[in-house]
Short mmCIF file of C-alpha atoms in Angstrom, two decimals:
data_model
loop_
_atom_site.label_atom_id
_atom_site.label_comp_id
_atom_site.label_asym_id
_atom_site.label_seq_id
_atom_site.Cartn_x
_atom_site.Cartn_y
_atom_site.Cartn_z
CA MET A 369 67.71 98.47 24.07
CA ILE A 370 65.33 99.07 21.18
CA ASP A 371 63.04 96.30 19.89
CA VAL A 372 64.25 95.20 16.45
CA LYS A 373 60.62 94.78 15.39
CA TYR A 374 60.03 98.44 16.21
CA ILE A 375 63.10 99.38 14.18
CA ARG A 376 61.82 97.47 11.16
CA GLU A 377 58.35 99.01 11.36
CA ASN A 378 59.59 102.56 12.12
CA LYS A 379 62.94 102.75 10.35
CA LYS A 380 62.81 106.46 9.49
CA GLU A 381 61.74 107.47 12.99
CA VAL A 382 64.56 105.42 14.52
CA GLU A 383 67.14 106.87 12.14
CA ASN A 384 65.98 110.42 12.87
CA GLY A 385 65.95 109.81 16.63
CA ILE A 386 69.46 108.39 16.66
CA LYS A 387 70.71 111.23 14.46
CA ALA A 388 69.06 113.83 16.70
CA LYS A 389 71.03 112.39 19.62
CA GLY A 390 74.27 112.79 17.72
CA PHE A 391 74.97 109.08 17.22
CA LYS A 392 75.93 107.35 13.99
CA VAL A 393 74.67 103.78 13.63
CA ASP A 394 74.03 101.60 10.58
CA ILE A 395 70.37 100.59 10.89
CA ASP A 396 70.38 98.67 7.60
CA SER A 397 72.89 96.13 8.92
CA VAL A 398 70.70 95.07 11.84
CA LEU A 399 67.63 94.86 9.59
CA GLU A 400 69.55 92.72 7.11
CA LEU A 401 70.63 90.34 9.87
CA ASP A 402 67.10 90.24 11.27
CA GLY A 403 65.80 89.37 7.79
CA LYS A 404 68.22 86.45 7.56
CA ARG A 405 67.18 85.34 11.03
CA GLY A 406 63.54 85.37 9.93
CA VAL A 407 64.37 83.09 6.99
CA LEU A 408 66.20 80.67 9.29
CA ARG A 409 63.33 80.67 11.77
CA LYS A 410 60.88 79.78 8.99
CA GLN A 411 63.12 76.93 7.80
CA ILE A 412 63.41 75.61 11.35
CA GLU A 413 59.64 75.68 11.80
CA GLU A 414 59.14 73.86 8.50
CA LEU A 415 61.66 71.18 9.50
CA ASN A 416 60.00 70.78 12.89
CA ALA A 417 56.68 70.21 11.12
CA GLU A 418 58.39 67.70 8.83
CA ARG A 419 59.95 65.92 11.80
CA LYS A 420 56.55 65.67 13.45
CA LYS A 421 55.07 64.04 10.36
CA ASN A 422 58.05 61.71 10.06
CA ALA A 423 57.59 60.60 13.65
CA GLU A 424 54.28 59.09 12.61
CA THR A 425 56.02 56.97 9.95
CA LYS A 426 58.78 56.03 12.40
CA ASN A 427 61.49 56.45 9.72
CA ILE A 428 64.53 56.62 12.02
CA GLU A 429 67.10 57.53 9.34
CA THR A 430 65.02 60.38 7.93
CA GLY A 431 64.27 61.62 11.43
CA LYS A 432 67.98 61.68 12.24
CA LYS A 433 68.80 63.77 9.14
CA ILE A 434 66.03 66.25 9.91
CA LYS A 435 67.30 66.58 13.47
CA GLU A 436 70.83 67.32 12.22
CA LYS A 437 69.52 69.99 9.82
CA ILE A 438 67.55 71.62 12.61
CA ALA A 439 70.59 71.62 14.91
CA LYS A 440 72.72 73.33 12.26
CA LEU A 441 70.09 75.96 11.51
CA GLU A 442 69.55 76.65 15.21
CA ASN A 443 73.29 77.15 15.63
CA ASP A 444 73.28 79.58 12.69
CA GLU A 445 70.31 81.34 14.28
CA LYS A 446 72.19 81.64 17.57
CA ILE A 447 75.13 83.27 15.78
CA LEU A 448 72.77 85.77 14.15
CA ASP A 449 71.11 86.45 17.52
CA GLU A 450 74.50 87.38 18.98
CA LYS A 451 75.35 89.65 16.05
CA ILE A 452 71.98 91.39 16.25
CA TYR A 453 72.27 91.82 20.01
CA ASP A 454 75.76 93.29 19.64
CA ILE A 455 74.37 95.99 17.31
CA LEU A 456 71.19 96.64 19.31
CA ARG A 457 73.07 97.19 22.57
CA LYS A 458 75.02 100.01 20.90
CA LEU A 459 71.88 101.85 19.78
CA PRO A 460 70.86 104.76 22.05
CA ASN A 461 67.34 105.13 23.35
CA LEU A 462 65.04 107.22 21.18
CA PRO A 463 63.99 110.69 22.39
CA LEU A 464 60.32 111.22 23.18
CA PRO A 465 58.41 113.55 20.81
CA GLU A 466 58.28 116.39 23.35
CA VAL A 467 62.08 116.60 23.65
CA PRO A 468 63.45 119.74 21.93
CA VAL A 469 65.84 119.06 19.07
CA GLY A 470 69.32 120.46 19.63
CA LYS A 471 73.00 119.64 19.18
CA ASP A 472 74.39 120.12 22.68
CA GLU A 473 73.92 121.72 26.12
CA ILE A 474 73.80 125.19 24.60
CA GLU A 475 70.40 124.35 23.10
CA ASN A 476 68.85 123.02 26.31
CA VAL A 477 65.63 124.82 27.22
CA VAL A 478 65.25 126.73 30.50
CA LEU A 479 61.76 125.93 31.80
CA ARG A 480 61.80 128.13 34.90
CA GLU A 481 63.96 129.92 37.45
CA VAL A 482 62.99 129.67 41.11
CA GLY A 483 64.18 131.69 44.11
CA GLU A 484 65.89 135.04 44.56
CA LYS A 485 69.63 135.11 43.95
CA PRO A 486 71.55 136.46 46.94
CA LYS A 487 73.50 139.66 46.37
CA PHE A 488 76.87 139.97 48.07
CA ASN A 489 79.55 142.64 47.88
CA PHE A 490 82.01 139.99 49.05
CA PRO A 491 81.30 136.88 46.91
CA ALA A 492 83.68 134.02 47.52
CA ASP A 493 83.60 130.55 46.06
CA ILE A 494 84.08 127.43 48.13
CA LEU A 495 87.91 127.36 48.04
CA PRO A 496 88.69 130.65 49.81
CA LEU A 497 85.51 130.34 51.84
CA SER A 498 86.44 126.90 53.16
CA LYS A 499 89.94 128.13 54.03
CA THR A 500 88.36 130.93 56.03
CA LEU A 501 86.29 128.38 57.92
CA GLU A 502 89.34 126.11 58.33
CA LYS A 503 87.09 123.12 57.80
CA ASN A 504 88.31 121.60 54.57
CA HIS A 505 91.37 121.28 52.40
CA LEU A 506 90.07 121.11 48.84
CA GLU A 507 93.11 121.88 46.66
CA ALA A 508 93.88 118.31 45.58
CA ASP A 509 92.80 117.28 42.10
CA ALA A 510 89.86 114.86 41.86
CA PHE A 511 90.23 112.95 45.15
CA GLN A 512 89.61 114.80 48.41
CA VAL A 513 89.24 114.31 52.16
CA PHE A 514 86.97 116.42 54.35
CA ALA A 515 88.11 117.39 57.83
CA GLY A 516 86.34 118.69 60.93
CA GLY A 517 82.70 117.60 61.10
CA LEU A 518 82.55 116.46 57.47
CA GLU A 519 84.75 113.36 57.64
CA LEU A 520 82.13 110.97 56.34
CA ILE A 521 81.15 113.01 53.27
CA ARG A 522 83.03 112.50 50.00
CA ALA A 523 81.24 114.23 47.17
CA GLY A 524 81.03 115.73 43.68
CA TYR A 525 79.26 115.18 40.38
CA LEU A 526 79.92 114.70 36.67
CA ASP A 527 78.51 112.94 33.66
CA TYR A 528 79.82 109.45 32.90
CA ASN A 529 79.83 106.65 30.38
CA GLU A 530 81.22 103.15 30.09
CA ASP A 531 84.79 104.36 29.51
CA GLU A 532 84.64 106.41 32.68
CA MET A 533 84.00 103.45 35.00
CA TYR A 534 86.73 102.02 37.21
CA HIS A 535 87.54 98.39 36.45
CA LEU A 536 89.17 96.16 39.07
CA GLU A 537 91.18 93.90 36.79
CA LYS A 538 92.13 91.34 39.44
CA ASP A 539 88.49 90.74 40.42
CA ASP A 540 86.96 91.60 37.02
CA LEU A 541 84.51 93.91 38.77
CA TYR A 542 83.47 97.53 38.23
CA LEU A 543 82.99 100.32 40.75
CA ILE A 544 79.52 101.76 40.22
CA GLY A 545 79.08 105.26 38.85
CA THR A 546 75.66 105.58 40.50
CA SER A 547 73.39 103.41 42.67
CA GLU A 548 70.96 103.47 39.73
CA GLN A 549 73.02 100.68 38.19
CA ALA A 550 72.51 98.41 41.20
CA ILE A 551 68.84 99.26 41.73
CA ALA A 552 67.94 98.69 38.07
CA ALA A 553 69.27 95.13 38.27
CA MET A 554 67.36 94.24 41.44
CA HIS A 555 64.41 92.86 39.44
CA MET A 556 66.33 91.42 36.50
CA ASN A 557 64.51 88.52 34.79
CA GLU A 558 61.37 89.11 36.88
CA ILE A 559 57.71 89.55 36.00
CA LEU A 560 56.35 92.14 38.42
CA GLU A 561 52.78 92.14 39.71
CA ALA A 562 50.83 95.06 38.25
CA LYS A 563 49.07 95.69 41.55
CA LYS A 564 52.45 96.24 43.23
CA LEU A 565 53.50 98.93 40.74
CA PRO A 566 54.91 101.46 41.00
CA LEU A 567 58.02 100.25 42.78
CA ARG A 568 59.98 103.21 44.10
CA TYR A 569 63.45 102.97 45.62
CA ALA A 570 66.04 105.32 47.06
CA GLY A 571 69.68 104.31 47.18
CA PHE A 572 72.67 105.89 48.91
CA SER A 573 76.12 104.96 47.69
CA SER A 574 79.62 106.10 47.00
CA CYS A 575 80.06 106.63 43.27
CA PHE A 576 83.22 106.38 41.19
CA ARG A 577 83.90 107.99 37.81
CA ARG A 578 87.14 108.36 35.91
CA GLU A 579 86.71 111.67 34.10
CA ALA A 580 87.13 114.30 36.79
CA GLY A 581 88.56 117.78 36.46
CA SER A 582 89.46 116.96 32.87
CA TYR A 583 90.41 119.37 30.12
CA GLY A 584 91.16 122.08 32.65
CA LYS A 585 87.58 122.21 33.93
CA ASP A 586 86.89 122.33 37.68
CA THR A 587 90.37 121.10 38.56
CA LYS A 588 90.15 122.25 42.18
CA GLY A 589 87.52 121.74 44.83
CA ILE A 590 84.72 119.20 45.04
CA LEU A 591 82.55 120.13 42.06
CA ARG A 592 83.95 117.48 39.72
CA VAL A 593 85.68 114.52 41.36
CA HIS A 594 86.46 110.81 40.97
CA GLN A 595 84.65 109.65 44.13
CA PHE A 596 81.51 111.10 45.68
CA ASP A 597 78.37 110.16 47.58
CA LYS A 598 74.88 110.45 46.14
CA ILE A 599 71.29 109.63 47.04
CA GLU A 600 69.42 108.34 44.00
CA MET A 601 65.70 107.81 43.38
CA PHE A 602 64.55 105.01 41.07
CA SER A 603 61.10 103.92 39.84
CA PHE A 604 59.70 100.89 38.01
CA PHE A 605 56.47 102.06 36.37
CA GLU A 606 53.67 101.13 33.97
CA PRO A 607 54.46 102.59 30.52
CA GLU A 608 51.23 104.60 30.28
CA ASN A 609 52.05 106.48 33.50
CA SER A 610 55.81 106.93 33.22
CA LYS A 611 55.58 110.55 32.01
CA LYS A 612 53.61 111.48 35.14
CA GLU A 613 56.19 109.71 37.27
CA HIS A 614 58.94 111.67 35.57
CA GLU A 615 57.22 114.91 36.56
CA PHE A 616 56.80 113.53 40.09
CA LEU A 617 60.53 112.83 40.43
CA LEU A 618 61.29 116.34 39.20
CA SER A 619 58.83 117.79 41.73
CA MET A 620 60.58 115.87 44.53
CA GLU A 621 63.92 117.34 43.50
CA GLU A 622 62.44 120.83 43.41
CA LYS A 623 60.90 120.42 46.87
CA LEU A 624 64.33 119.55 48.27
CA MET A 625 65.87 122.65 46.69
CA GLN A 626 63.01 124.83 47.89
CA ALA A 627 63.32 123.46 51.43
CA LEU A 628 66.98 124.54 51.44
CA GLN A 629 65.95 127.90 49.90
CA ILE A 630 68.66 127.69 47.27
CA PRO A 631 67.92 129.53 43.99
CA TYR A 632 67.78 127.16 41.02
CA ARG A 633 66.56 126.70 37.50
CA VAL A 634 65.02 123.75 35.67
CA LEU A 635 66.16 122.77 32.18
CA GLN A 636 64.82 120.29 29.67
CA MET A 637 67.66 118.57 27.87
CA CYS A 638 67.66 118.78 24.09
CA THR A 639 68.17 115.63 22.00
CA GLY A 640 71.92 116.18 21.69
CA ASP A 641 72.39 116.36 25.47
CA LEU A 642 70.11 113.49 26.53
CA GLY A 643 72.85 110.92 26.79
CA PHE A 644 72.71 107.28 25.72
CA GLN A 645 69.76 105.77 27.59
CA ALA A 646 67.40 108.66 28.38
CA ALA A 647 64.26 109.30 26.33
CA ASN A 648 63.61 112.53 28.24
CA LYS A 649 65.65 114.31 30.86
CA TYR A 650 65.47 117.33 33.14
CA ASP A 651 68.34 119.00 34.99
CA ILE A 652 68.23 121.25 38.03
CA GLU A 653 71.03 123.75 38.37
CA ALA A 654 71.74 125.60 41.62
CA TRP A 655 72.85 129.22 41.59
CA LEU A 656 76.45 129.56 42.80
CA PRO A 657 77.15 133.23 43.55
CA GLY A 658 80.88 132.62 43.89
CA GLN A 659 80.96 131.48 40.26
CA ASN A 660 78.15 133.82 39.19
CA GLN A 661 76.48 131.00 37.29
CA TYR A 662 74.13 128.03 37.60
CA ARG A 663 75.71 124.59 38.06
CA GLU A 664 74.05 121.18 37.82
CA THR A 665 73.05 119.52 41.08
CA HIS A 666 70.22 117.19 39.99
CA SER A 667 68.98 115.31 36.96
CA THR A 668 66.02 113.03 36.34
CA SER A 669 65.52 110.74 33.35
CA ASN A 670 62.76 108.66 31.83
CA ASP A 671 64.52 105.70 30.21
CA THR A 672 61.22 104.16 29.02
CA GLU A 673 61.73 100.41 28.35
CA PHE A 674 65.36 100.82 27.29
CA GLN A 675 66.84 99.35 30.49
CA SER A 676 64.08 96.87 31.26
CA ARG A 677 64.34 95.28 27.81
CA ARG A 678 68.02 94.54 28.36
CA LEU A 679 67.45 93.43 31.95
CA ASN A 680 64.29 91.50 31.01
CA ILE A 681 62.04 93.16 33.59
CA LYS A 682 58.34 92.83 32.77
CA TYR A 683 54.95 93.22 34.40
CA LYS A 684 51.60 91.55 33.83
CA ASN A 685 49.41 94.04 31.97
CA LEU A 686 45.94 93.40 33.38
CA LYS A 687 44.27 95.05 30.38
CA THR A 688 45.99 92.98 27.68
CA GLY A 689 46.84 89.91 29.74
CA LYS A 690 50.36 90.05 28.30
CA ASN A 691 53.74 90.34 29.95
CA GLU A 692 55.16 93.69 28.88
CA PHE A 693 58.33 95.63 29.70
CA VAL A 694 58.12 98.17 32.52
CA HIS A 695 59.49 101.68 32.22
CA THR A 696 62.39 102.72 34.45
CA LEU A 697 63.04 106.24 35.72
CA ASN A 698 65.72 107.75 37.91
CA GLY A 699 66.47 111.02 39.63
CA THR A 700 69.06 112.58 41.91
CA ALA A 701 67.88 113.31 45.44
CA PHE A 702 71.22 114.76 46.53
CA ALA A 703 74.74 114.76 45.11
CA ILE A 704 76.22 115.60 48.48
CA GLY A 705 79.34 117.54 47.43
CA ARG A 706 77.58 119.90 45.08
CA MET A 707 74.88 120.61 47.63
CA ILE A 708 77.57 121.50 50.16
CA ILE A 709 78.98 123.97 47.63
CA ALA A 710 75.53 125.45 47.01
CA ILE A 711 74.83 125.85 50.73
CA MET A 712 78.23 127.35 51.55
CA GLU A 713 78.11 129.85 48.69
CA ASN A 714 74.48 130.93 49.17
CA TYR A 715 74.59 131.11 52.98
CA GLN A 716 78.01 132.76 53.40
CA GLN A 717 78.26 135.84 55.60
CA LYS A 718 80.56 138.84 55.40
CA ASP A 719 82.63 137.66 58.38
CA GLY A 720 83.27 134.28 56.73
CA VAL A 721 80.65 132.39 58.72
CA VAL A 722 78.20 130.14 56.88
CA LYS A 723 74.64 130.15 58.18
CA ILE A 724 72.84 126.84 58.45
CA PRO A 725 69.67 126.57 56.32
CA THR A 726 66.63 126.72 58.57
CA VAL A 727 65.43 123.27 57.52
CA LEU A 728 68.75 121.76 58.70
CA GLU A 729 69.07 123.56 62.03
CA GLY A 730 67.47 120.72 63.96
CA TYR A 731 70.13 118.30 62.68
CA ILE A 732 73.14 120.46 63.60
CA LYS A 733 74.44 120.33 67.15
#
């Protein structure tokens, strides 16, 4: 959520940032409501001062009338608060200055490519390869079950939004799309101690998203599914150091890919592909020889104070002595299903066997 004061003082910047993300929002309406709220607040303060003076004269009737006026104005103010909040919660986070401007994923910037792509004269993607191994049956659309030694792994990955969440109507609960949602709320309405920052968490969870295999894309296999398992990293950080933390999360993701010796590339998302809450975002895409293309396996986002403002998560700034909003950041450690695809395709052998990455050999018996 964006601070309405910041919007008022930086209207053009906010308008340009929202436009660069591809959203259309009426900024003038929230500023008009905020102006009315300011007038009400001034009237309430004046009446409170008047009530204080009246208390000295002990005029009960006048005091009663002032109290009634204040109550009415405070109710009007509450209504305006709700209207302003309703608009603010629909505003996307603003992109940081270093984010490249672009309309969609086509204009994302490739920062680097790492690793040597394997060359096969027998490339197979995961479907025929898995049939050869007789380990999995992956033909079903969106939901899948692993067999053999993979029973406990249900995986995949895709982008999501509010409309893509599963709602349990009977219980009025939602199935999470990522453990980020649960971790972010762990410190809701808290003031964190500066000396304890940063707070870094890792969460493993099953994730549920509605839009899977849609529009004819990835309709078979485990690349894009409704239910999958994912390990997520999450950080609560001081604002002045959040950019460094973002680079740290990216470096952790790269170390995991390098340990598996899977070729990959790093992209910086352009403004039009940042999504709703990210101020800056990187993606890692693994090379899939069976598809002869890179596919997303990781992402990491700096959401600045966008989440913490809504969740009311602050820290005591020792320099200013004020309680200020922390920055929140998140990053994928592993989206299990997609990493299985990357391993199977990059480590396949001519006879249909899949080699185990060296770093995993000690875990396979």
